[in-house]
Short mmCIF file of C-alpha atoms and ligand atoms in Angstrom, two decimals:
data_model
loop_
_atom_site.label_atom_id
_atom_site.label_comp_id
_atom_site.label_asym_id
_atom_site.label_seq_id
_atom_site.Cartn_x
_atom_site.Cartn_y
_atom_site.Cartn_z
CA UNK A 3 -23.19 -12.13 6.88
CA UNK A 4 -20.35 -14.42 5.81
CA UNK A 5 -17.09 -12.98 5.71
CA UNK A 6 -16.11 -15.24 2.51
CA UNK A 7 -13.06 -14.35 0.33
CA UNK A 8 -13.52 -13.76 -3.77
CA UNK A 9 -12.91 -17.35 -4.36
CA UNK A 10 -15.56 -18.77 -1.81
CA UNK A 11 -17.87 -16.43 -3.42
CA UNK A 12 -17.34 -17.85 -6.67
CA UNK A 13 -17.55 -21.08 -5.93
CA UNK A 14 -20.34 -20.75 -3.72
CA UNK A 15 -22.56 -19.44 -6.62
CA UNK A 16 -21.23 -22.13 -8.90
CA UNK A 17 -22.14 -24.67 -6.15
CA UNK A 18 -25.34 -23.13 -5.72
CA UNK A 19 -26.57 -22.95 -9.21
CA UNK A 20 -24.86 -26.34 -10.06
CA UNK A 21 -27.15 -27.96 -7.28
CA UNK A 22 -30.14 -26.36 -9.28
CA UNK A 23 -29.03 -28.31 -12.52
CA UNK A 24 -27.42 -25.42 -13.90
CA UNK A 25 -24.30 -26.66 -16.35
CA UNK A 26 -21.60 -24.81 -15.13
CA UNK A 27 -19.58 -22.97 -17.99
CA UNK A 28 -16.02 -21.54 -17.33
CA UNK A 29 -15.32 -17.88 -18.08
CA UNK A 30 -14.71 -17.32 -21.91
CA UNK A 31 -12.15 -15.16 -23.08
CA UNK A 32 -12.33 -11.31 -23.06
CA UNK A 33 -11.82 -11.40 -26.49
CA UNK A 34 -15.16 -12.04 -28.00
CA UNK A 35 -15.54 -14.63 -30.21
CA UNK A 36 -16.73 -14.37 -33.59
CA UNK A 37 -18.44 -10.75 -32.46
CA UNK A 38 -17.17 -7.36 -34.73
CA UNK A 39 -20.21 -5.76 -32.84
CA UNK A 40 -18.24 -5.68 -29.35
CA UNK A 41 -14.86 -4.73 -28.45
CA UNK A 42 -14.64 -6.68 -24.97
CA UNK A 43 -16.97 -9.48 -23.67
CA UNK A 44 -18.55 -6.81 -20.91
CA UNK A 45 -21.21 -9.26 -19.34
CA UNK A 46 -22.03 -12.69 -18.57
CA UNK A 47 -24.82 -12.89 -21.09
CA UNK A 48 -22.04 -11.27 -24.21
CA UNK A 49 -20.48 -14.75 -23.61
CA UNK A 50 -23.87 -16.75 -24.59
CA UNK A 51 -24.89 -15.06 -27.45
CA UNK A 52 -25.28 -17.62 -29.16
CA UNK A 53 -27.32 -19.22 -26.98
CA UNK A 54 -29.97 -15.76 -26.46
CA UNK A 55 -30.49 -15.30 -30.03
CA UNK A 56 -31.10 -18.83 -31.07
CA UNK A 57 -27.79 -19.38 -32.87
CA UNK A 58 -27.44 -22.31 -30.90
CA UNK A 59 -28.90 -24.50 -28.32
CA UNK A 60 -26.98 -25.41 -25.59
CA UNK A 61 -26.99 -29.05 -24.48
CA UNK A 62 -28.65 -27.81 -20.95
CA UNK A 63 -30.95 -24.63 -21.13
CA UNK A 64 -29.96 -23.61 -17.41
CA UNK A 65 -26.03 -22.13 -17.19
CA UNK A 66 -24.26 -20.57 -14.96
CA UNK A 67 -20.66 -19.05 -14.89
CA UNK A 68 -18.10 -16.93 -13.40
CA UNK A 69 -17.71 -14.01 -16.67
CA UNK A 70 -14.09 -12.23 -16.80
CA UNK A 71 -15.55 -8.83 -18.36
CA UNK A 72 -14.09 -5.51 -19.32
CA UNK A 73 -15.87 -2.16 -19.44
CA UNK A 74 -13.55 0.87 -20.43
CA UNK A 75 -17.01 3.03 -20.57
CA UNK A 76 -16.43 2.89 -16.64
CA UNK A 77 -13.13 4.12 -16.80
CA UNK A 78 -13.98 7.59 -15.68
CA UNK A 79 -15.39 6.07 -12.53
CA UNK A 80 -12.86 4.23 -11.07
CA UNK A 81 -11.41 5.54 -7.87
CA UNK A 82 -14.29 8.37 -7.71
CA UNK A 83 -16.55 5.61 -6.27
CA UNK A 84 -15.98 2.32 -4.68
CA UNK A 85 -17.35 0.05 -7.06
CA UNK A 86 -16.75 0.31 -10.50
CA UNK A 87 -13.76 -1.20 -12.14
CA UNK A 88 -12.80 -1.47 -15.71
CA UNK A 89 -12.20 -4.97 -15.30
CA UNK A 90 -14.71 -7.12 -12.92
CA UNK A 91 -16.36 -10.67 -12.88
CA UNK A 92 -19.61 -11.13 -12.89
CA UNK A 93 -21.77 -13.90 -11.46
CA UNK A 94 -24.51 -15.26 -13.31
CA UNK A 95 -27.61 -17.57 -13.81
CA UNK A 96 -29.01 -18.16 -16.93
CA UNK A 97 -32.28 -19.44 -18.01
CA UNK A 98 -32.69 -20.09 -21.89
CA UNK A 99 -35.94 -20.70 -22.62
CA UNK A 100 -36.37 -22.73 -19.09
CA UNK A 101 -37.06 -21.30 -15.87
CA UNK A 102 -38.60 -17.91 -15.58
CA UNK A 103 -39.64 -15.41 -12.66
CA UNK A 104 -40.63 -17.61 -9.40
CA UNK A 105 -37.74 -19.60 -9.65
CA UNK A 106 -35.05 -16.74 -10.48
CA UNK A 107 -36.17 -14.55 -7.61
CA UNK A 108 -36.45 -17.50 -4.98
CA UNK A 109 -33.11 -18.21 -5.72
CA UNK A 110 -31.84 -15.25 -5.49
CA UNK A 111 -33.24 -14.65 -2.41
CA UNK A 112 -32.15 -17.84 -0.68
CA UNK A 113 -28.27 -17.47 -1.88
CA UNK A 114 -28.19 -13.52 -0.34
CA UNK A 115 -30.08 -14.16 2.69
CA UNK A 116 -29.49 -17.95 3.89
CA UNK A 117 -27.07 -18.99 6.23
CA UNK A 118 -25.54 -21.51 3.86
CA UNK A 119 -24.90 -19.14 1.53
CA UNK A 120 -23.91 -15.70 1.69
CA UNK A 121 -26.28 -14.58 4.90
CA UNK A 122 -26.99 -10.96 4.24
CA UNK A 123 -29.46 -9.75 6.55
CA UNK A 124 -32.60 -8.95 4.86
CA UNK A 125 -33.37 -5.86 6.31
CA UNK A 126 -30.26 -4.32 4.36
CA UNK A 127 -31.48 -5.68 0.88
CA UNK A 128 -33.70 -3.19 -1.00
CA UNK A 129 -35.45 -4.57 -4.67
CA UNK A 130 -36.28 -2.22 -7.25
CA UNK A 131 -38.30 -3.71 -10.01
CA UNK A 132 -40.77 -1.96 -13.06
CA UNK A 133 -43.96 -0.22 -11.57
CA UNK A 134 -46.08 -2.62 -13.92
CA UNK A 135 -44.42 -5.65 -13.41
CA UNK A 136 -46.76 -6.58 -10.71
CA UNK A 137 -45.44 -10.23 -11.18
CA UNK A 138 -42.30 -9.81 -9.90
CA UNK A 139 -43.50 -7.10 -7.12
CA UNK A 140 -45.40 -9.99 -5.70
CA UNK A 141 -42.87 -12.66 -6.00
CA UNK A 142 -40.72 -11.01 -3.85
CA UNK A 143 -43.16 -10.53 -1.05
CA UNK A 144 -44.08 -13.81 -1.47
CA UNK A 145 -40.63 -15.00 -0.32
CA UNK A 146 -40.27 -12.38 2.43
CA UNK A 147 -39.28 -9.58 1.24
CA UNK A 148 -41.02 -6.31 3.21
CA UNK A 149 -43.38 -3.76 0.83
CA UNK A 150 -40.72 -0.86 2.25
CA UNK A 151 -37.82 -2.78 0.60
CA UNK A 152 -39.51 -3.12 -2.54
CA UNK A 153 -39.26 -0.13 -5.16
CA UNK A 154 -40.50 0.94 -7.83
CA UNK A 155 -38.25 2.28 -10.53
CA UNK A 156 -39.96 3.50 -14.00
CA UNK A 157 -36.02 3.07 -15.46
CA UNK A 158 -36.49 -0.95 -14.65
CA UNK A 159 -36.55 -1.88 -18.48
CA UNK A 160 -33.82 -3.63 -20.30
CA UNK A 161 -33.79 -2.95 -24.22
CA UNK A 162 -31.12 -2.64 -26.96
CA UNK A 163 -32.47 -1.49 -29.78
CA UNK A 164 -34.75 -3.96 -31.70
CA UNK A 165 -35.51 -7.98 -30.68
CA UNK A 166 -35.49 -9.07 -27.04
CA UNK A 167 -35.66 -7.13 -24.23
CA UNK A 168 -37.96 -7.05 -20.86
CA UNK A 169 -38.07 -5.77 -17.49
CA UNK A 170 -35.72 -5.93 -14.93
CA UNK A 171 -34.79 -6.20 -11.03
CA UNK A 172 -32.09 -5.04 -9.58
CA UNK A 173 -30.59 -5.73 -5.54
CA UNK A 174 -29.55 -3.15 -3.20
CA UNK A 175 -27.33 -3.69 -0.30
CA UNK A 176 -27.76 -1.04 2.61
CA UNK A 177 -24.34 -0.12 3.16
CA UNK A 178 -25.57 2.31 5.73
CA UNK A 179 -25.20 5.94 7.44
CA UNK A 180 -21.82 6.03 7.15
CA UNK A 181 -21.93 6.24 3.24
CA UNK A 182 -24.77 8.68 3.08
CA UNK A 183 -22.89 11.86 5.01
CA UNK A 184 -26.46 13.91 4.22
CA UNK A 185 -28.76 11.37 5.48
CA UNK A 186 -30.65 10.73 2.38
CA UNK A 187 -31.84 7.82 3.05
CA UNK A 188 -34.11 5.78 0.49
CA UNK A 189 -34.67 8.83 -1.40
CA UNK A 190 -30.91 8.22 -2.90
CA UNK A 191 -32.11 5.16 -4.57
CA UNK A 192 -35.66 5.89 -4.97
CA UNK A 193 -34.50 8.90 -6.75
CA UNK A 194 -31.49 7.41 -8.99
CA UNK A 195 -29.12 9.56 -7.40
CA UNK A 196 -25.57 9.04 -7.29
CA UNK A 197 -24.36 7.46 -3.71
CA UNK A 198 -22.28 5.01 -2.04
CA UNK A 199 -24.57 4.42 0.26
CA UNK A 200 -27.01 1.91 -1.93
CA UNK A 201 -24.88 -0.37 -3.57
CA UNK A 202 -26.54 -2.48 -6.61
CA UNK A 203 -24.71 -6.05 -6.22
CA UNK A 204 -26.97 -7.64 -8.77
CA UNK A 205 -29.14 -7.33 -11.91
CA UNK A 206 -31.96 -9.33 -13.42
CA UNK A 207 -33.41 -9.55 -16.77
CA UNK A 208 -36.89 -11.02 -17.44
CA UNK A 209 -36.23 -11.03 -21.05
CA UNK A 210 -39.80 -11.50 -22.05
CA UNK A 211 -40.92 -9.45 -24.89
CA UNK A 212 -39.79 -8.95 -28.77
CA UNK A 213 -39.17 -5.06 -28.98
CA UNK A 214 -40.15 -3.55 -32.89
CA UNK A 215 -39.29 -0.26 -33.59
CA UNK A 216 -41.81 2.51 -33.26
CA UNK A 217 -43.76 0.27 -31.04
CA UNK A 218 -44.85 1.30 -27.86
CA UNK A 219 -43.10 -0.42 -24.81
CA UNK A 220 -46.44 -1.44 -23.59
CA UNK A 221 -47.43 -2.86 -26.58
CA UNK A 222 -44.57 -5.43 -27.67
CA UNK A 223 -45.46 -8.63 -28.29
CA UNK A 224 -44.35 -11.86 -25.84
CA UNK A 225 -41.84 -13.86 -27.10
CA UNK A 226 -42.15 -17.33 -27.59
CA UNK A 227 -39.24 -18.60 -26.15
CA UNK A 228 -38.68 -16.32 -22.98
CA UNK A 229 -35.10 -16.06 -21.26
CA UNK A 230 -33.40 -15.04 -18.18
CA UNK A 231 -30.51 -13.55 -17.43
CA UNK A 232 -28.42 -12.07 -14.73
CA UNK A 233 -25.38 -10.46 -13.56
CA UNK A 234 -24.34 -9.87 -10.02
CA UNK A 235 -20.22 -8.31 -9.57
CA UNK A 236 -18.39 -10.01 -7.70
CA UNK A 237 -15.70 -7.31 -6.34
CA UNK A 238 -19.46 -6.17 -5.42
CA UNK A 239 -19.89 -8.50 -3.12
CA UNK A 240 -17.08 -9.54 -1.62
CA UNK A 241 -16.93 -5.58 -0.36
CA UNK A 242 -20.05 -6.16 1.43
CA UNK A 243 -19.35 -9.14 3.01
CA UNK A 244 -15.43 -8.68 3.82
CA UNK A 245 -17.35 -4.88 5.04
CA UNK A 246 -14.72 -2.63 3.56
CA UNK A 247 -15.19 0.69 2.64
CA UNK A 248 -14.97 0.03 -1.47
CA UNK A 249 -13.99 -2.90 -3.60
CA UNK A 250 -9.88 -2.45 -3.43
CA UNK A 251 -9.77 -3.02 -0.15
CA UNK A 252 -11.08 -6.57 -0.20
CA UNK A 253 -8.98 -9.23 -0.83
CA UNK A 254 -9.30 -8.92 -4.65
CA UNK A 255 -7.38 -6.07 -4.64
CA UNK A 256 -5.51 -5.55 -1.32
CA UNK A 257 -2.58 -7.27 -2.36
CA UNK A 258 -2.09 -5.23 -5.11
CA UNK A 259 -2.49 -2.22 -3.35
CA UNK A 260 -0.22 -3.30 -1.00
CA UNK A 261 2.60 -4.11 -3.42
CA UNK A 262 2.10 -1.02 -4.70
CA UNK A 263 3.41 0.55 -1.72
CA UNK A 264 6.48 -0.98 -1.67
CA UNK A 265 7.44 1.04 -4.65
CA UNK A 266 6.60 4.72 -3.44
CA UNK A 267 7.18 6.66 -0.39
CA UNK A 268 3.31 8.08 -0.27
CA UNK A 269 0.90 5.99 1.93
CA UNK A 270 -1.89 4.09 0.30
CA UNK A 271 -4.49 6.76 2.93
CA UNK A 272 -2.91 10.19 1.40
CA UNK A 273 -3.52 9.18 -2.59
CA UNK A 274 -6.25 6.32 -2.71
CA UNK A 275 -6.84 7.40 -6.28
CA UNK A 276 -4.14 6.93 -7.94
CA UNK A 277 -3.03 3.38 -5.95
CA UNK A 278 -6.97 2.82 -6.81
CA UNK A 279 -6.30 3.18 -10.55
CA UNK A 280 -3.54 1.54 -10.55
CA UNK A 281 -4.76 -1.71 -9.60
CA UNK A 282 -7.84 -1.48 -11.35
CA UNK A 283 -5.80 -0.82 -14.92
CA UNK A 284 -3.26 -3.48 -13.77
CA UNK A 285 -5.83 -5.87 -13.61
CA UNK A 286 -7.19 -5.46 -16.98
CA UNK A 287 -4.40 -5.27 -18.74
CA UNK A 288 -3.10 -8.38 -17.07
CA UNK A 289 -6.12 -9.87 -18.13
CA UNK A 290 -6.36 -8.84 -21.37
CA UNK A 291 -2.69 -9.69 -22.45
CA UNK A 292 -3.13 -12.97 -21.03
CA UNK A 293 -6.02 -13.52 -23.37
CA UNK A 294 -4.45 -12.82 -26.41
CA UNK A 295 -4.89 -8.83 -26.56
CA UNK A 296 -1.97 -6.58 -27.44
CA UNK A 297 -1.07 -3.04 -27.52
CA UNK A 298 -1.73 -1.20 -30.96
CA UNK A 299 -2.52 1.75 -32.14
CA UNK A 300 -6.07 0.84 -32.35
CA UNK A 301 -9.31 -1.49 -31.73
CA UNK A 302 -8.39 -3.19 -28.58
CA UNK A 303 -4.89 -2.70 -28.67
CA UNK A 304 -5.55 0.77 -28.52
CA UNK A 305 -7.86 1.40 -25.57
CA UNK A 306 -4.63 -1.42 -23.63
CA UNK A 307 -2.05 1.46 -24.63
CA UNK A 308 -4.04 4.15 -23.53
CA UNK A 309 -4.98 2.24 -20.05
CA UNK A 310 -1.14 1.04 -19.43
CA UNK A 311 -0.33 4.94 -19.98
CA UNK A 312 -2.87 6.35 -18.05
CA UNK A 313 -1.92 3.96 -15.17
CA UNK A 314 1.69 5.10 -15.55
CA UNK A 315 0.81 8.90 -14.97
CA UNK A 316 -0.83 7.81 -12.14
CA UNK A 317 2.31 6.24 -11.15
CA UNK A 318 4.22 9.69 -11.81
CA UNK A 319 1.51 11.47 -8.87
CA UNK A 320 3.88 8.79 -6.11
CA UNK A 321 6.83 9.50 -7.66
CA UNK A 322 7.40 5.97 -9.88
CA UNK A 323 8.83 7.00 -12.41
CA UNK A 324 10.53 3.36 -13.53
CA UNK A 325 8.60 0.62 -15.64
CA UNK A 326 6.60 -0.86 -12.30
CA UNK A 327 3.55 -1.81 -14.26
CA UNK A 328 5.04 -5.17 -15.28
CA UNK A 329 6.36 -5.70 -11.60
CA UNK A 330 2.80 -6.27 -10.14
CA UNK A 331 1.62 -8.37 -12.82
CA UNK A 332 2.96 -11.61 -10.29
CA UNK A 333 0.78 -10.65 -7.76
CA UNK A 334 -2.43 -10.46 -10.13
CA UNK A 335 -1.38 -13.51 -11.06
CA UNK A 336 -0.99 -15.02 -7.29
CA UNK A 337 -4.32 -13.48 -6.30
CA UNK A 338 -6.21 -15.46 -9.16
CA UNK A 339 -3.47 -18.68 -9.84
CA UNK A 340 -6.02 -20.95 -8.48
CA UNK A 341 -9.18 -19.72 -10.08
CA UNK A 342 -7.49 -18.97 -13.60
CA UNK A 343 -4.81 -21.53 -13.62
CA UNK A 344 -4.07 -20.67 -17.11
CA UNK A 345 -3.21 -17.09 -16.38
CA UNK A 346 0.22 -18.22 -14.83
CA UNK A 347 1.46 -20.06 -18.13
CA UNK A 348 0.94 -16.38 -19.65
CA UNK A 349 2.93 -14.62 -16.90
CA UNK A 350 6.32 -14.10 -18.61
CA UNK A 351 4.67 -13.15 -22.14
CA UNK A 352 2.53 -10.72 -20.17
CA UNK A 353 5.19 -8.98 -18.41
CA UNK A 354 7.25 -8.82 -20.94
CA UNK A 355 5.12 -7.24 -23.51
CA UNK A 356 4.37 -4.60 -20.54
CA UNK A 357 7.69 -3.48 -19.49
CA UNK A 358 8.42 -2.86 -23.54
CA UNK A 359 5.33 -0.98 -23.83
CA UNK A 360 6.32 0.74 -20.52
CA UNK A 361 9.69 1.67 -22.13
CA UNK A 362 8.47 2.82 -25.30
CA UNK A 363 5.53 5.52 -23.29
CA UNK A 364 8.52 6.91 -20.36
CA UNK A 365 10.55 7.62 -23.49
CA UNK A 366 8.33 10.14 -24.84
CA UNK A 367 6.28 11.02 -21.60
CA UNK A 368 8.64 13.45 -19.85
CA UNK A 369 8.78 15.40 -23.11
CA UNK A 370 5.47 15.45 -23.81
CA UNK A 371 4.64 16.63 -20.02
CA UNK A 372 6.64 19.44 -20.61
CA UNK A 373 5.14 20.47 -23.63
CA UNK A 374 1.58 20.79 -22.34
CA UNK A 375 2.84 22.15 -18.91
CA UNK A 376 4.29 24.86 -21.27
CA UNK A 377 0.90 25.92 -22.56
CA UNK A 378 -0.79 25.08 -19.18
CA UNK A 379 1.47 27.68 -18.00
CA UNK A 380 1.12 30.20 -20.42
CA UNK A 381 -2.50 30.94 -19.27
CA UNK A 382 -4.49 29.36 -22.18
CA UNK A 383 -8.06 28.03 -21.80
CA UNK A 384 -8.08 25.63 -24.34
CA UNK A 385 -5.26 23.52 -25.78
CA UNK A 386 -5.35 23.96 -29.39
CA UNK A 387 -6.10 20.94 -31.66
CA UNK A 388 -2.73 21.01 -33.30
CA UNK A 389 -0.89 20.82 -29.81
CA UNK A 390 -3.08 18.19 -28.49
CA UNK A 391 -2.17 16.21 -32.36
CA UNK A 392 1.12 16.83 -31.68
CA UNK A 393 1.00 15.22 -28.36
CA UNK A 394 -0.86 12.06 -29.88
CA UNK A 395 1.21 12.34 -32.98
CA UNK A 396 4.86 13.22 -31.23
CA UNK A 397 4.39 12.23 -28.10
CA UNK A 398 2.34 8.97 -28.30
CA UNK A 399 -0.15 11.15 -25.78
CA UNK A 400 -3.70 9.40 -26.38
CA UNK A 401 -6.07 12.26 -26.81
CA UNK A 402 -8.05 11.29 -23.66
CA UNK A 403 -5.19 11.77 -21.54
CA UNK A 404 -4.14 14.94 -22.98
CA UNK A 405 -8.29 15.76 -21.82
CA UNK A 406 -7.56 14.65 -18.60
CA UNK A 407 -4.42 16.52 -17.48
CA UNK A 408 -6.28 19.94 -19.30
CA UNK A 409 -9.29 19.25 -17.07
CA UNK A 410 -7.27 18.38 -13.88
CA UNK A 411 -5.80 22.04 -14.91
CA UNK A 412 -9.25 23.68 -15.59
CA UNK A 413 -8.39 23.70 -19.44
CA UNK A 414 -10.62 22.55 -22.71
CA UNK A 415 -8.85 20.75 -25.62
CA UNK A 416 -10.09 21.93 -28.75
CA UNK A 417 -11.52 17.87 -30.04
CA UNK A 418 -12.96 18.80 -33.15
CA UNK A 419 -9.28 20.70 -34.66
CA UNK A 420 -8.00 16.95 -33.31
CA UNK A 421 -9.96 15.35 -35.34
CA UNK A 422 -9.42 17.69 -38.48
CA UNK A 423 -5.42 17.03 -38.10
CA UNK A 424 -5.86 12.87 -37.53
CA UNK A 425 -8.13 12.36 -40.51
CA UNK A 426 -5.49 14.33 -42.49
CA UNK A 427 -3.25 12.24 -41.40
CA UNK A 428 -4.91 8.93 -42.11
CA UNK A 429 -5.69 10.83 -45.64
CA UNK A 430 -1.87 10.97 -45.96
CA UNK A 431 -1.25 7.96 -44.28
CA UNK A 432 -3.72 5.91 -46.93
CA UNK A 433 -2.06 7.93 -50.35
CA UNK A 434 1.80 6.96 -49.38
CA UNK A 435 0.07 3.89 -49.15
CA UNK A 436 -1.35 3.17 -52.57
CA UNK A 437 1.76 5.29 -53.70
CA UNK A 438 4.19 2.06 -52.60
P1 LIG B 516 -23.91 0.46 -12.30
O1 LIG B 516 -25.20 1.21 -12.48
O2 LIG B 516 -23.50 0.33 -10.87
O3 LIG B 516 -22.82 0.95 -13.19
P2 LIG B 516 -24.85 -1.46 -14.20
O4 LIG B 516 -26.31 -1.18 -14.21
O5 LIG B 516 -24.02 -0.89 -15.28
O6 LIG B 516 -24.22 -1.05 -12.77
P3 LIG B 516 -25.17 -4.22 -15.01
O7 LIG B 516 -24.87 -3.91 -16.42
O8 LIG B 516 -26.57 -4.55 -14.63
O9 LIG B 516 -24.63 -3.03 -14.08
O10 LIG B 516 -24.18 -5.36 -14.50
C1 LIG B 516 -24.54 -6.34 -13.55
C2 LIG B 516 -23.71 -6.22 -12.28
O11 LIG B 516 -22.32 -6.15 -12.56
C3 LIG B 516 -24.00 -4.97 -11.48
O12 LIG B 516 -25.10 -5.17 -10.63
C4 LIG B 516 -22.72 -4.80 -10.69
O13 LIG B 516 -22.76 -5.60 -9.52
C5 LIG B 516 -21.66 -5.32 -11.62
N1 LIG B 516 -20.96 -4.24 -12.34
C6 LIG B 516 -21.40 -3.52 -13.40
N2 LIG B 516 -20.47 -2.67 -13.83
C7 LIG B 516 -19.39 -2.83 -13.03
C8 LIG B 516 -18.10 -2.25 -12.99
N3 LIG B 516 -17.73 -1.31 -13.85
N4 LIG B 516 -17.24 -2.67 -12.04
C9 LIG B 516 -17.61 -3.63 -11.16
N5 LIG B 516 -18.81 -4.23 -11.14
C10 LIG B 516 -19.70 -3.85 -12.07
MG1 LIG B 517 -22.82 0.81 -15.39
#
């Protein structure tokens, strides 16, 4: 195994795929392009749309690249397991109407297991793959890979709705017994279950067949022009091979973490959570900021406000109770400077648009604490809808927060009398409107 830091990884898939006459493309912006569909580019692939559904042809059909991508549907995840983030990169390979499944899985075997590249031992990589895709069972036997490594997962199928979709593989890394406290064993992935233990560093599509509604899955029709594409994460990876015990402590993250206890009194070991979120949300909103995003009351700028907020509560559980958000946005900055060289030209916008948005939430926070820790305390089971709209409304309390600190205190929040009150108030909102 190669202890290589984020960067070498990187660059070490770029290099790799770059040897194999793949052009390599740099990371496009979070923002996607030209896309109402999708809020945040959220995988390599969302970056070459136009290149998988035949908008466009790219000048060389085999691409790889280095994806900046957000996913604020994994938001509930981060800090309860070591690997999901709501921002990541993702490493990929693409094939567009080129290569297809001998040359995809002998490359990815050779750049996990071989000494020039990463080196992961091959007895810790497990491969699940579709119990009738017999082609890519074989293929990786064929390059060495042992029939008790290889499973078979019905769930192995990639589709979204209508038009392509196919198959898929996906790579295990072994983290071992000391993530599997119950000795599980194999069972935890043959069986889906939830675990550290298994970690799944990398995914690949075989995007092969043209789905049609109502059509069984066995019964869709090849496509003419068949693609592939793939997405390993590389926080992922540099875990396994810097062997830490989850993503933050490898040098993507550490430094963050570590500035983060300058500013409070409680050690990094007693509250991993909250330093976890922390520098997962400082990441993405550094990210996104530099890209153009901004905070709003909705869209994009909305789901920004609500992670910069959450972040800051966080920050409340050590005791920060000062704008600090903006502090660490330097050291995202130094931790990427040389990958990103752009991001630093953004550093004083981004900070600055932070510590104003910081300002404008502590205002209204302490209030608004008090208010729910009012009914928290009066014994209620469920906040009411109007209290939770007054929290949103009043308060600037995004609903989702208001869920969280109900749940951390056993309570409901009545969503639907939410609702009721914020379409009313868009209702009103839209009348004074037309009124003016
Ligand atoms: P998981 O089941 O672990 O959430 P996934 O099936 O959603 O992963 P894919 O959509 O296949 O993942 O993404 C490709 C790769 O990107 C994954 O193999 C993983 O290494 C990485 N990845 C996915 N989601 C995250 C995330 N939230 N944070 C960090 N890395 C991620
Ligand atoms: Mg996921």
């Amino acid at each position: 195994m190669k202890k290589l830091s984020g960067q070498q990884i990187s660059q070490t898939w770029l290099d790799f795929f770059k040897e194999r006459n793949h052009s390599v493309l740099p990371s496009a912006s979070l923002i996607p392009f030209n896309d109402p569909t999708l809020l945040w580019i959220n995988s390599g692939v969302a970056a070459l749309k136009q290149y998988f559904d035949g908008s466009k042809i790219p000048s060389n059909r085999r691409i790889t690249n280095v994806q900046k991508c957000i996913r604020t549907n994994d938001i509930d995840n981060v800090g309860f397991t070591s690997r999901h983030h709501t921002f990541f990169e993702m490493l990929g390979n693409f094939s567009v109407g080129d290569y297809f499944r001998e040359e995809v899985i002998t490359w990815a075997f050779e750049i996990l297991t071989s000494p020039h590249y990463f080196a992961l031992p091959k007895e810790k990589l497990y491969f699940t793959y579709l119990p009738s895709d017999v082609d890519t069972y074989r293929l990786w036997q064929k390059v060495g890979v042992s029939d008790d490594h290889l499973i078979a997962l019905e769930g192995n199928f990639w589709q979204i709705g209508e038009g392509p979709c196919g198959p898929n593989t996906e790579v295990f890394f072994d983290r071992g017994e000391a993530y599997d406290p119950q000795g599980v064993g194999i069972e935890l992935l043959k069986r889906d279950l939830d675990n550290d233990r298994y970690l799944e560093i990398w995914g690949i599509v075989f995007s092969q067949y043209n789905a049609v509604d109502g059509v069984d899955r066995d019964q869709h029709q090849e496509l003419p022009s068949k693609n592939i594409d793939t997405g390993a994460g590389l926080e992922r990876i540099a875990c396994v091979l810097q062997e830490t015990e989850t993503n933050f402590e490898t040098d993507l993250f550490y430094r963050i973490i570590e500035a983060i206890a300058c500013m409070t009194s409680h050690p990094y070991e007693d509250h991993k959570m909250a330093y976890r979120v922390l520098a997962d949300h400082i990441r993405t909103c550094a990210f996104a900021l530099s890209d153009g995003a901004n905070f709003a009351n909705e869209g994009r700028g909305y789901v920004l406000r609500r992670l910069l907020r959450r972040a800051m509560r966080f920050g409340r559980k050590l005791d920060i109770v000062e704008p600090f958000m903006y502090q660490l946005v330097d050291t995202v900055m130094d931790i990427y400077r040389d990958f990103y060289p752009y991001i630093l030209e953004k550093s004083d916008d981004v900070k600055r648009k932070m510590n104003a948005e910081e300002k404008r939430f502590l205002k209204t926070l302490l209030s608004g604490e008090q208010l729910l820790r009012k009914h928290i305390d009066e014994g209620v089971t469920l906040i009411e809808g109007d209290v939770a709209f007054k929290l949103y409304d009043t308060y600037g309390f995004p609903l989702e927060l208001t869920i969280e600190i109900a749940k951390e205190n056993g309570l409901t929040v009545d969503v639907k009398t939410f609702n009721v009150a914020l379409e009313a108030q868009r209702v009103r909102a839209r009348n004074s409107r037309s009124e003016t």
